[in-house]
Short mmCIF file of C-alpha atoms in Angstrom, two decimals:
data_model
loop_
_atom_site.label_atom_id
_atom_site.label_comp_id
_atom_site.label_asym_id
_atom_site.label_seq_id
_atom_site.Cartn_x
_atom_site.Cartn_y
_atom_site.Cartn_z
CA MET A 132 0.00 0.00 0.00
CA THR A 133 1.29 3.39 -0.90
CA ALA A 134 0.01 6.58 0.59
CA VAL A 135 -2.20 8.39 -1.89
CA VAL A 136 -2.35 12.13 -1.53
CA ASP A 137 -5.53 13.77 -2.76
CA PRO A 138 -4.40 17.11 -4.18
CA VAL A 139 -7.83 18.70 -3.61
CA GLU A 140 -7.69 17.78 0.07
CA VAL A 141 -4.20 19.20 0.41
CA VAL A 142 -5.23 22.48 -1.18
CA GLY A 143 -8.35 22.60 1.00
CA GLU A 144 -6.22 22.33 4.12
CA ALA A 145 -3.79 24.89 2.80
CA LEU A 146 -6.66 27.34 2.41
CA GLY A 147 -7.34 26.90 6.12
CA ARG A 148 -10.73 25.25 5.89
CA ARG A 149 -11.93 24.55 9.43
CA SER A 150 -14.59 22.20 10.62
CA GLY A 151 -16.58 21.53 13.78
CA GLY A 152 -18.61 23.47 16.32
CA ARG A 153 -15.98 26.05 17.15
CA ALA A 154 -15.94 27.33 13.57
CA VAL A 155 -19.74 27.68 13.51
CA LEU A 156 -19.69 29.52 16.83
CA GLY A 157 -16.96 31.86 15.65
CA TRP A 158 -19.00 32.55 12.55
CA LEU A 159 -22.29 33.19 14.37
CA LEU A 160 -21.08 35.05 17.44
CA PRO A 161 -20.25 38.51 16.01
CA PRO A 162 -23.62 39.13 14.30
CA VAL A 163 -25.50 37.88 17.37
CA VAL A 164 -23.48 40.20 19.61
CA GLY A 165 -24.14 43.10 17.22
CA VAL A 166 -27.91 42.67 17.17
CA ALA A 167 -28.17 41.97 20.91
CA GLY A 168 -26.00 45.01 21.60
CA LEU A 169 -28.35 47.26 19.62
CA LEU A 170 -31.42 45.95 21.48
CA VAL A 171 -29.74 46.40 24.87
CA LEU A 172 -28.67 49.95 23.98
CA TRP A 173 -32.21 50.72 22.79
CA GLN A 174 -33.67 49.33 26.02
CA VAL A 175 -31.28 51.36 28.17
CA VAL A 176 -31.98 54.58 26.25
CA VAL A 177 -35.76 54.13 26.63
CA TRP A 178 -35.36 53.55 30.39
CA ALA A 179 -32.76 56.22 31.00
CA PHE A 180 -34.63 59.00 29.20
CA ASP A 181 -38.04 57.72 30.19
CA ILE A 182 -39.25 57.82 26.55
CA PRO A 183 -43.04 57.44 26.30
CA GLU A 184 -44.35 54.37 24.50
CA PHE A 185 -46.05 56.27 21.65
CA GLU A 186 -42.71 57.82 20.75
CA LEU A 187 -40.53 54.72 21.04
CA PRO A 188 -41.49 51.53 22.88
CA ALA A 189 -38.75 49.49 24.56
CA PRO A 190 -37.69 46.27 22.77
CA SER A 191 -38.89 44.27 25.79
CA SER A 192 -42.41 45.72 25.39
CA ILE A 193 -42.39 45.03 21.63
CA ILE A 194 -41.28 41.43 22.12
CA ALA A 195 -43.87 40.92 24.88
CA HIS A 196 -46.51 42.36 22.56
CA LEU A 197 -45.46 40.02 19.74
CA ALA A 198 -45.69 37.07 22.12
CA SER A 199 -49.17 38.12 23.26
CA ASP A 200 -50.72 37.75 19.79
CA PRO A 201 -48.53 35.50 17.65
CA SER A 202 -51.29 34.34 15.29
CA PHE A 203 -52.02 37.94 14.22
CA TYR A 204 -48.42 38.42 13.15
CA LEU A 205 -48.08 34.94 11.71
CA ASP A 206 -51.10 35.45 9.44
CA ASN A 207 -50.04 38.89 8.29
CA ALA A 208 -46.43 37.79 7.82
CA ARG A 209 -47.61 34.90 5.66
CA THR A 210 -49.56 37.31 3.42
CA THR A 211 -46.69 39.75 3.00
CA LEU A 212 -44.11 37.00 2.53
CA TRP A 213 -46.24 35.45 -0.22
CA GLU A 214 -46.63 38.82 -1.99
CA ALA A 215 -42.94 39.63 -1.69
CA THR A 216 -41.86 36.18 -2.90
CA LEU A 217 -44.19 36.21 -5.89
CA GLY A 218 -43.18 39.77 -6.83
CA PHE A 219 -39.50 38.89 -6.41
CA GLY A 220 -39.93 35.87 -8.69
CA LEU A 221 -41.90 37.80 -11.31
CA GLY A 222 -39.34 40.60 -11.31
CA LEU A 223 -36.51 38.08 -11.67
CA ALA A 224 -38.23 36.20 -14.49
CA ALA A 225 -39.03 39.38 -16.42
CA ALA A 226 -35.50 40.72 -15.92
CA PHE A 227 -33.98 37.43 -17.09
CA VAL A 228 -35.96 37.53 -20.34
CA ALA A 229 -35.19 41.22 -20.92
CA ALA A 230 -31.48 40.83 -20.07
CA THR A 231 -31.19 37.81 -22.39
CA VAL A 232 -32.52 39.86 -25.31
CA MET A 233 -30.36 42.84 -24.33
CA ALA A 234 -27.20 40.74 -24.08
CA HIS A 235 -27.70 39.60 -27.66
CA ASN A 236 -28.71 42.91 -29.19
CA ARG A 237 -26.86 46.17 -28.55
CA PHE A 238 -29.68 48.25 -30.02
CA VAL A 239 -32.27 46.79 -27.67
CA GLU A 240 -29.86 47.17 -24.77
CA ARG A 241 -29.25 50.85 -25.51
CA ALA A 242 -32.96 51.46 -26.01
CA VAL A 243 -34.07 49.71 -22.81
CA MET A 244 -31.30 50.90 -20.47
CA PRO A 245 -32.56 54.52 -20.15
CA LEU A 246 -36.06 53.21 -19.46
CA ALA A 247 -34.70 51.00 -16.69
CA VAL A 248 -32.81 53.96 -15.25
CA LEU A 249 -36.01 56.03 -15.33
CA VAL A 250 -37.88 53.26 -13.49
CA GLN A 251 -35.07 53.13 -10.96
CA VAL A 252 -34.93 56.87 -10.22
CA THR A 253 -38.69 57.55 -10.24
CA PRO A 254 -40.09 57.00 -6.73
CA ILE A 255 -42.54 54.12 -7.03
CA ILE A 256 -44.68 55.73 -4.34
CA ALA A 257 -45.52 58.59 -6.78
CA TYR A 258 -47.23 56.40 -9.33
CA ALA A 259 -48.34 53.53 -7.12
CA PRO A 260 -51.90 54.99 -7.00
CA ALA A 261 -51.98 54.84 -10.81
CA VAL A 262 -50.95 51.17 -10.74
CA VAL A 263 -53.90 50.54 -8.39
CA ILE A 264 -56.26 52.35 -10.82
CA TRP A 265 -55.03 50.15 -13.70
CA LEU A 266 -55.08 46.85 -11.86
CA HIS A 267 -57.78 47.55 -9.26
CA TYR A 268 -57.60 46.72 -5.57
CA GLY A 269 -56.16 43.45 -4.28
CA LEU A 270 -53.17 41.27 -4.96
CA ARG A 271 -52.48 42.32 -8.56
CA PRO A 272 -51.23 45.90 -7.99
CA ILE A 273 -49.15 44.67 -5.01
CA LEU A 274 -47.44 42.09 -7.22
CA ALA A 275 -46.94 44.63 -10.02
CA ILE A 276 -45.32 47.14 -7.67
CA THR A 277 -43.13 44.50 -6.01
CA ALA A 278 -42.07 42.96 -9.33
CA LEU A 279 -41.25 46.38 -10.76
CA VAL A 280 -38.96 47.42 -7.89
CA CYS A 281 -37.17 44.04 -8.03
CA PHE A 282 -36.93 44.08 -11.83
CA VAL A 283 -34.43 46.92 -12.03
CA PRO A 284 -31.54 45.55 -9.92
CA PHE A 285 -31.98 42.12 -11.50
CA LEU A 286 -31.88 43.65 -14.98
CA PHE A 287 -28.76 45.75 -14.40
CA ASN A 288 -26.87 42.91 -12.77
CA LEU A 289 -27.89 40.25 -15.28
CA VAL A 290 -26.95 42.41 -18.28
CA THR A 291 -23.56 43.08 -16.67
CA GLY A 292 -23.19 39.41 -15.77
CA PHE A 293 -24.05 38.13 -19.25
CA ARG A 294 -21.43 40.50 -20.64
CA SER A 295 -18.77 39.71 -18.03
CA VAL A 296 -17.48 36.72 -19.99
CA GLU A 297 -13.70 36.62 -20.39
CA PRO A 298 -12.86 37.52 -24.02
CA ALA A 299 -10.38 34.64 -24.28
CA THR A 300 -13.01 32.11 -23.20
CA LEU A 301 -15.50 33.56 -25.66
CA GLU A 302 -12.97 33.33 -28.47
CA LEU A 303 -12.11 29.78 -27.45
CA LEU A 304 -15.73 28.72 -27.94
CA GLN A 305 -15.94 30.67 -31.20
CA SER A 306 -12.84 28.84 -32.44
CA VAL A 307 -14.95 25.65 -32.55
CA ASP A 308 -17.94 27.55 -33.93
CA ALA A 309 -20.15 27.19 -30.84
CA ASN A 310 -23.50 28.83 -31.54
CA ARG A 311 -25.07 31.66 -29.52
CA ARG A 312 -27.26 29.34 -27.50
CA GLU A 313 -24.28 27.17 -26.50
CA ILE A 314 -22.31 30.26 -25.55
CA PHE A 315 -25.26 31.62 -23.58
CA VAL A 316 -25.89 28.41 -21.64
CA ARG A 317 -22.28 27.35 -21.08
CA LEU A 318 -20.67 30.75 -20.60
CA ARG A 319 -22.99 33.69 -20.03
CA VAL A 320 -25.47 32.19 -17.57
CA PRO A 321 -22.86 30.74 -15.19
CA HIS A 322 -20.86 33.97 -15.41
CA ALA A 323 -23.99 35.93 -14.46
CA LEU A 324 -24.67 33.88 -11.31
CA PRO A 325 -22.51 35.95 -8.93
CA TYR A 326 -24.23 39.07 -10.28
CA LEU A 327 -27.61 37.41 -9.90
CA PHE A 328 -26.96 36.74 -6.23
CA SER A 329 -25.78 40.33 -5.64
CA ALA A 330 -29.01 41.52 -7.22
CA ALA A 331 -31.03 39.09 -5.10
CA ARG A 332 -29.61 40.57 -1.88
CA ILE A 333 -30.71 44.03 -2.99
CA ALA A 334 -34.05 42.78 -4.27
CA VAL A 335 -34.98 41.11 -0.95
CA GLY A 336 -35.26 44.48 0.78
CA LEU A 337 -36.98 46.03 -2.22
CA ALA A 338 -39.51 43.19 -2.42
CA LEU A 339 -40.55 43.79 1.20
CA ILE A 340 -40.80 47.54 0.56
CA GLY A 341 -42.88 46.85 -2.55
CA ALA A 342 -45.22 44.48 -0.73
CA VAL A 343 -45.76 46.84 2.23
CA LEU A 344 -46.24 49.83 -0.06
CA GLY A 345 -48.61 47.87 -2.26
CA GLU A 346 -50.72 46.93 0.74
CA TRP A 347 -51.04 50.60 1.69
CA PHE A 348 -52.52 51.53 -1.67
CA ALA A 349 -54.36 48.36 -2.64
CA ASN A 350 -57.03 48.55 0.08
CA VAL A 351 -56.38 45.06 1.44
CA SER A 352 -57.16 43.84 4.95
CA SER A 353 -54.20 41.53 5.52
CA GLY A 354 -50.42 41.76 5.57
CA LEU A 355 -47.81 43.55 7.65
CA GLY A 356 -48.18 46.74 5.58
CA TYR A 357 -51.86 46.70 6.39
CA ALA A 358 -51.00 46.12 10.06
CA VAL A 359 -48.70 49.17 10.00
CA LEU A 360 -51.38 51.31 8.35
CA GLU A 361 -53.92 50.21 10.94
CA ALA A 362 -51.46 50.95 13.73
CA GLN A 363 -51.00 54.45 12.38
CA ASN A 364 -54.72 55.09 12.04
CA HIS A 365 -55.57 53.78 15.50
CA ASN A 366 -52.45 54.95 17.31
CA LEU A 367 -51.03 51.53 18.18
CA PRO A 368 -47.24 52.01 18.63
CA LEU A 369 -46.65 48.43 19.73
CA GLN A 370 -48.36 47.06 16.62
CA LEU A 371 -46.32 49.45 14.46
CA TRP A 372 -43.08 48.25 15.98
CA GLY A 373 -44.18 44.64 16.21
CA SER A 374 -44.87 44.62 12.45
CA THR A 375 -41.55 46.33 11.80
CA PHE A 376 -39.72 43.68 13.86
CA VAL A 377 -41.39 40.87 11.91
CA LEU A 378 -40.54 42.55 8.60
CA ALA A 379 -36.92 42.90 9.68
CA PHE A 380 -36.88 39.25 10.71
CA LEU A 381 -38.31 38.12 7.36
CA GLY A 382 -35.72 40.16 5.49
CA ALA A 383 -32.86 38.78 7.57
CA VAL A 384 -34.02 35.18 7.11
CA ALA A 385 -34.31 35.74 3.35
CA ILE A 386 -30.79 37.17 3.18
CA VAL A 387 -29.37 34.21 5.11
CA ALA A 388 -31.24 31.83 2.79
CA ILE A 389 -29.82 33.57 -0.28
CA SER A 390 -26.29 33.57 1.14
CA THR A 391 -26.55 29.86 1.89
CA LEU A 392 -27.77 29.15 -1.62
CA GLU A 393 -25.01 31.35 -3.02
CA ARG A 394 -22.31 29.49 -1.17
CA ALA A 395 -23.69 26.16 -2.33
CA ALA A 396 -23.95 27.32 -5.94
CA LEU A 397 -20.78 29.39 -6.21
CA GLY A 398 -18.15 27.35 -4.43
CA TRP A 399 -15.97 27.96 -7.49
CA HIS A 400 -16.26 31.72 -7.41
CA SER A 401 -13.31 33.61 -6.00
CA SER A 402 -15.51 36.09 -4.09
CA GLN A 403 -16.77 33.13 -2.06
CA ILE A 404 -13.41 32.25 -0.55
CA THR A 405 -13.38 35.19 1.85
CA LEU A 406 -17.11 35.86 2.18
CA LEU A 407 -18.71 36.07 5.69
CA MET B 176 9.85 8.66 -37.70
CA THR B 177 8.86 12.04 -36.37
CA ALA B 178 6.60 14.71 -37.76
CA ALA B 179 9.66 16.76 -38.69
CA ASP B 180 10.88 14.10 -41.11
CA LEU B 181 7.61 14.35 -42.98
CA SER B 182 7.51 18.09 -43.25
CA GLY B 183 9.45 18.31 -46.48
CA ALA B 184 7.19 15.98 -48.41
CA ALA B 185 3.82 16.51 -46.74
CA PRO B 186 1.18 18.52 -48.62
CA ALA B 187 0.34 22.11 -47.72
CA LEU B 188 -2.29 22.26 -45.02
CA ILE B 189 -2.43 26.01 -44.49
CA GLU B 190 -1.79 28.46 -47.29
CA VAL B 191 -1.61 32.17 -46.62
CA ALA B 192 -1.25 34.20 -49.82
CA GLY B 193 -0.87 37.97 -49.94
CA VAL B 194 -2.88 38.49 -46.75
CA GLY B 195 -3.40 42.04 -45.52
CA LYS B 196 -5.46 43.37 -42.65
CA THR B 197 -6.20 46.94 -41.62
CA PHE B 198 -7.99 47.98 -38.46
CA SER B 199 -9.67 51.33 -38.20
CA ARG B 200 -10.82 52.46 -34.80
CA ARG B 201 -12.04 55.95 -33.93
CA GLY B 202 -10.54 57.53 -37.02
CA SER B 203 -7.05 56.05 -36.60
CA VAL B 204 -6.11 53.43 -39.18
CA THR B 205 -3.61 50.68 -38.31
CA GLU B 206 -2.22 48.39 -40.95
CA ALA B 207 -1.75 45.17 -38.96
CA LEU B 208 -0.65 42.86 -41.77
CA ARG B 209 0.70 43.45 -45.26
CA GLY B 210 1.41 40.93 -48.04
CA ILE B 211 1.83 37.87 -45.83
CA ASP B 212 2.77 34.64 -47.64
CA VAL B 213 3.16 31.54 -45.48
CA THR B 214 2.66 27.85 -46.18
CA VAL B 215 2.38 25.27 -43.41
CA ARG B 216 2.61 21.58 -44.22
CA ARG B 217 0.76 18.78 -42.53
CA GLY B 218 2.43 17.73 -39.29
CA GLU B 219 4.70 20.76 -39.22
CA PHE B 220 5.40 22.92 -36.18
CA VAL B 221 5.66 26.54 -37.32
CA SER B 222 6.20 29.57 -35.08
CA PHE B 223 5.44 33.19 -35.76
CA LEU B 224 8.13 35.19 -34.01
CA GLY B 225 8.00 38.93 -33.65
CA PRO B 226 7.82 41.95 -31.33
CA SER B 227 4.52 43.04 -29.83
CA GLY B 228 2.40 44.86 -32.35
CA CYS B 229 3.73 42.93 -35.35
CA GLY B 230 0.33 41.40 -35.98
CA LYS B 231 1.32 37.81 -35.19
CA SER B 232 -1.79 37.19 -33.08
CA THR B 233 -3.94 38.79 -35.78
CA LEU B 234 -2.38 36.46 -38.35
CA LEU B 235 -3.20 33.49 -36.10
CA ARG B 236 -6.84 34.67 -35.92
CA VAL B 237 -7.04 35.15 -39.68
CA ILE B 238 -5.82 31.58 -40.16
CA GLY B 239 -8.33 30.35 -37.56
CA GLY B 240 -11.25 32.06 -39.29
CA LEU B 241 -11.87 34.31 -36.27
CA VAL B 242 -10.88 37.48 -38.16
CA ASP B 243 -11.39 38.03 -41.88
CA ALA B 244 -8.50 39.23 -44.05
CA ASP B 245 -9.05 42.42 -46.07
CA ARG B 246 -6.75 41.33 -48.88
CA GLY B 247 -5.27 38.05 -50.04
CA ARG B 248 -6.48 34.59 -49.27
CA VAL B 249 -6.15 31.88 -46.62
CA THR B 250 -6.94 28.29 -47.46
CA ILE B 251 -7.16 25.50 -44.91
CA GLU B 252 -7.05 21.99 -46.42
CA GLY B 253 -8.05 23.68 -49.65
CA GLY B 254 -11.08 25.42 -48.15
CA ASP B 255 -12.17 28.56 -46.36
CA PRO B 256 -11.00 29.19 -42.75
CA ARG B 257 -14.56 29.80 -41.58
CA ALA B 258 -15.63 26.46 -43.00
CA ALA B 259 -12.67 24.82 -41.26
CA ARG B 260 -13.67 26.48 -38.01
CA ALA B 261 -17.27 25.27 -38.41
CA ALA B 262 -15.89 21.76 -39.01
CA LYS B 263 -13.86 21.99 -35.77
CA ARG B 264 -10.52 21.70 -37.54
CA PHE B 265 -8.80 24.08 -35.09
CA GLY B 266 -7.76 23.57 -31.49
CA LEU B 267 -7.06 26.98 -29.94
CA VAL B 268 -4.73 27.51 -26.99
CA PRO B 269 -5.22 31.12 -25.90
CA GLN B 270 -2.74 33.28 -24.02
CA THR B 271 -4.65 32.84 -20.74
CA PRO B 272 -5.81 29.34 -19.76
CA ALA B 273 -9.46 30.45 -20.28
CA LEU B 274 -10.84 27.72 -18.04
CA LEU B 275 -14.42 27.74 -16.81
CA PRO B 276 -14.01 28.27 -13.05
CA TRP B 277 -17.18 26.36 -12.13
CA ARG B 278 -16.05 23.24 -13.95
CA THR B 279 -13.54 20.69 -12.75
CA VAL B 280 -10.42 19.96 -14.77
CA GLU B 281 -12.24 17.00 -16.31
CA GLY B 282 -15.22 19.18 -17.24
CA ASN B 283 -12.95 21.77 -18.81
CA LEU B 284 -11.16 19.15 -20.88
CA GLY B 285 -14.45 18.19 -22.50
CA LEU B 286 -15.68 21.73 -23.22
CA LEU B 287 -14.58 22.05 -26.85
CA THR B 288 -15.78 18.57 -27.70
CA GLU B 289 -19.30 19.06 -26.37
CA VAL B 290 -20.26 22.19 -28.34
CA ASN B 291 -21.05 22.35 -32.07
CA ARG B 292 -21.79 18.66 -32.43
CA HIS B 293 -23.51 19.03 -35.78
CA GLY B 294 -21.46 17.45 -38.49
CA PRO B 295 -17.92 18.26 -37.30
CA GLU B 296 -15.29 16.43 -39.30
CA SER B 297 -12.81 16.21 -36.43
CA ARG B 298 -13.07 13.24 -34.14
CA PRO B 299 -12.41 13.92 -30.46
CA LEU B 300 -9.68 11.72 -29.01
CA ASP B 301 -10.73 8.49 -27.32
CA PRO B 302 -11.02 8.76 -23.53
CA ASP B 303 -8.02 6.40 -23.21
CA LYS B 304 -5.91 8.67 -25.36
CA VAL B 305 -7.01 11.76 -23.39
CA ALA B 306 -6.14 9.94 -20.16
CA GLU B 307 -2.69 9.29 -21.60
CA LEU B 308 -2.18 12.99 -22.33
CA VAL B 309 -3.46 13.89 -18.87
CA GLU B 310 -0.96 11.46 -17.41
CA ALA B 311 1.84 12.82 -19.58
CA VAL B 312 1.39 16.38 -18.31
CA GLY B 313 0.96 15.24 -14.68
CA LEU B 314 -2.70 16.19 -14.27
CA SER B 315 -4.01 12.75 -13.28
CA GLY B 316 -4.36 13.71 -9.62
CA PHE B 317 -6.22 16.91 -10.42
CA LEU B 318 -9.11 15.74 -12.62
CA HIS B 319 -11.68 16.66 -9.97
CA ALA B 320 -10.03 19.89 -8.83
CA HIS B 321 -11.39 23.28 -9.80
CA PRO B 322 -9.19 25.79 -11.67
CA HIS B 323 -8.79 28.12 -8.66
CA GLU B 324 -7.10 25.26 -6.83
CA LEU B 325 -4.41 24.95 -9.54
CA SER B 326 -1.24 26.96 -10.14
CA GLY B 327 -0.86 28.95 -13.34
CA GLY B 328 1.34 26.26 -14.86
CA LEU B 329 -1.16 23.50 -14.11
CA GLN B 330 -4.00 25.61 -15.53
CA GLN B 331 -2.08 26.09 -18.76
CA ARG B 332 -1.51 22.32 -18.95
CA VAL B 333 -5.28 21.85 -18.82
CA SER B 334 -5.60 24.37 -21.64
CA LEU B 335 -3.05 22.42 -23.74
CA VAL B 336 -4.66 19.03 -23.18
CA ARG B 337 -8.10 20.54 -23.86
CA ALA B 338 -6.92 21.58 -27.34
CA PHE B 339 -5.30 18.20 -28.06
CA ALA B 340 -8.36 16.33 -26.77
CA LEU B 341 -10.48 17.95 -29.46
CA GLY B 342 -8.61 15.84 -32.01
CA ALA B 343 -8.36 18.76 -34.43
CA PRO B 344 -5.64 18.50 -37.08
CA ILE B 345 -4.49 22.10 -36.58
CA LEU B 346 -3.53 23.62 -33.24
CA LEU B 347 -3.34 27.39 -32.96
CA MET B 348 -1.35 28.62 -29.97
CA ASP B 349 -1.27 32.28 -29.06
CA GLU B 350 1.70 32.85 -26.72
CA PRO B 351 0.33 30.23 -24.31
CA PHE B 352 3.34 30.41 -21.98
CA ALA B 353 3.89 34.16 -21.97
CA ALA B 354 2.28 34.70 -18.56
CA LEU B 355 4.20 31.91 -16.80
CA ASP B 356 7.39 32.23 -14.80
CA GLU B 357 10.61 31.32 -16.61
CA ILE B 358 11.10 27.95 -14.92
CA THR B 359 7.54 26.78 -15.52
CA ARG B 360 7.66 28.12 -19.05
CA SER B 361 10.76 26.12 -19.89
CA GLU B 362 9.13 22.97 -18.54
CA MET B 363 5.94 23.63 -20.52
CA ARG B 364 7.81 23.84 -23.84
CA TYR B 365 9.05 20.27 -23.55
CA LEU B 366 5.66 19.08 -22.30
CA LEU B 367 4.11 20.60 -25.42
CA LEU B 368 6.64 18.80 -27.63
CA GLU B 369 5.84 15.57 -25.86
CA LEU B 370 2.10 16.02 -26.46
CA TRP B 371 2.69 17.02 -30.06
CA GLN B 372 4.79 13.93 -30.73
CA ARG B 373 1.97 11.73 -29.45
CA THR B 374 -0.43 13.21 -32.01
CA ALA B 375 -0.15 14.01 -35.69
CA ALA B 376 -1.26 17.60 -35.22
CA THR B 377 0.04 20.59 -37.12
CA VAL B 378 0.93 23.48 -34.82
CA VAL B 379 1.00 27.21 -35.51
CA PHE B 380 2.61 28.85 -32.50
CA VAL B 381 2.83 32.58 -31.80
CA THR B 382 5.64 33.79 -29.54
CA HIS B 383 7.93 36.70 -28.84
CA SER B 384 10.61 34.44 -27.36
CA ILE B 385 13.46 33.54 -29.73
CA ALA B 386 14.58 30.57 -27.61
CA GLU B 387 11.01 29.24 -27.44
CA ALA B 388 10.64 29.43 -31.21
CA VAL B 389 13.93 27.55 -31.74
CA ILE B 390 13.20 24.85 -29.16
CA LEU B 391 9.76 24.09 -30.54
CA SER B 392 9.69 24.70 -34.26
CA ASP B 393 10.45 23.07 -37.57
CA ARG B 394 10.32 26.53 -39.12
CA VAL B 395 10.23 30.02 -37.66
CA VAL B 396 8.51 32.84 -39.52
CA VAL B 397 10.02 36.14 -38.38
CA LEU B 398 7.55 39.02 -38.54
CA ALA B 399 8.44 42.72 -38.59
CA ALA B 400 6.11 45.33 -37.15
CA ARG B 401 4.11 48.29 -38.51
CA PRO B 402 2.91 46.97 -40.82
CA GLY B 403 3.23 43.29 -39.90
CA ARG B 404 5.11 41.52 -42.68
CA VAL B 405 7.33 38.48 -43.12
CA ALA B 406 10.97 39.49 -42.53
CA ALA B 407 12.52 36.02 -42.80
CA VAL B 408 11.79 32.31 -42.60
CA GLU B 409 14.30 30.13 -40.74
CA ARG B 410 14.31 26.35 -40.84
CA ILE B 411 15.37 24.87 -37.49
CA GLU B 412 17.63 21.87 -38.11
CA LEU B 413 17.72 20.44 -34.59
CA PRO B 414 17.12 16.70 -34.20
CA ARG B 415 13.90 15.47 -32.63
CA PRO B 416 12.79 14.48 -30.07
CA ARG B 417 14.24 17.55 -28.38
CA HIS B 418 15.07 17.68 -24.70
CA VAL B 419 16.33 20.45 -22.49
CA GLU B 420 19.96 19.59 -23.38
CA VAL B 421 19.30 20.96 -26.86
CA GLU B 422 19.62 24.43 -25.37
CA ASP B 423 23.31 23.78 -24.66
CA SER B 424 24.12 22.84 -28.25
CA GLU B 425 26.02 25.06 -30.66
CA ASP B 426 23.29 24.60 -33.31
CA PHE B 427 20.71 26.00 -30.91
CA HIS B 428 22.78 29.10 -30.26
CA HIS B 429 23.47 29.46 -33.95
CA HIS B 430 19.72 29.59 -34.66
CA VAL B 431 19.12 32.00 -31.79
CA ARG B 432 21.82 34.35 -33.10
CA ARG B 433 20.46 34.24 -36.64
CA LEU B 434 16.88 34.93 -35.51
CA ARG B 435 18.02 37.77 -33.27
CA HIS B 436 19.80 39.24 -36.26
CA GLU B 437 16.71 38.87 -38.49
CA LEU B 438 14.51 40.48 -35.84
CA ARG B 439 16.87 43.43 -35.57
CA LEU B 440 16.96 43.85 -39.35
CA GLY B 441 13.17 43.68 -39.53
CA HIS B 442 12.86 46.19 -36.74
CA SER B 443 15.15 48.78 -38.31
CA ALA B 444 13.77 48.37 -41.85
#
């Protein structure tokens, strides 16, 4: 028997890959300390300055309030999460189709880019009422608004990603007369993945904004945006902050999910070696 | 019997006749190539040697059907370069390894074979034969590694084997070792010769290294710059197979001196 050295294993060790519970703890500890620190500071400030609840409730009161009526928040969170997810998916799908066409046609790209920039810089809140007039009350305008705000970052990043192919690799495939579809599938799409994930991180926050905003205009009676609106109308500071906490939690969970997916999908990508 | 012995009698595989190419970009016009005549025979190893800006890479692309000539004519096996490219008659080795980072070494080796499957005339090498080449360049232990886990030299070996694995009769190499350190580069030259001797491929090799051109080639085409034109053609009469000791021989130094002289003449003309 001779000792067989697996070169991949050797390189893995050289890169300092660690395993076991200590590594996980070291990875989780700083963010937990950061969030807990903020809550403690908040709590202390509310106590120390004796801030009234309608101005800023203490985190302990908000958490107690959340615990007192979990089903209310669970139901509304489910609604908003569904809207945000659908809008996110629609925005991604539409951007993928548009970016595919744009990556293959300079004229279309140059014609569509200024429109995308206009969509990006025009505050959605200004024309959201018009979207409601076109699509009527209910889920449809919420999805349209959410998809639209997600569409723009996906479009910009996918167009950049599809074009980020190394010229030498492109020429290599052209040297064997690979067709556009083969180049798109084998080269452009994988190259766009890191850009797609960057866009997804941005779009998570935008999708939640879109869903909450949509609920405000679409005259619905469910969702965290609705809960916020109701809190404002009936002067319920704990419900306002409770909804905000749940929204923040949803966003954070979505970001962690995307990061996990990214690390699984992009083990090869150099930006992954030092990430998090 | 080596490929070099055949070169005198073998038929012309690549014929470049009176080729000219001019690039115009933002009003400025650059004449990259003027009146190039080169013939490469089947099984031959020919280098284009010249300073940067002499159009040697452009000439390689014109031969490979990636860039069209403005004047003159290129024929590959009697036909058009674009048709040869469509028939997968070229194996390109670019200056950078150009590996797909999400694919393993094994996946990268198969890349050129798996695209454009409709009616190519080249037959990819048998898996056994590819395994032999992989073994010969010392990549056997790395088949499941990803490119970012490999050194620059190992990555360029993958790029070489990828081109050979395609089974194309013509290999086009565009300064493939230029980015490597001197020690690795020297090693790679003899690895390339070893791979070449295992196949019947014809190689067109672009380089700015005189020593590299002498070590590798049957013939060296010296190009002068602005506009790129043929300054001289030197036949390299060193016995094959060549090993590193060849660099100590008087014949080697003789060729190096002559080529250096030709380059200087071409430069001052």
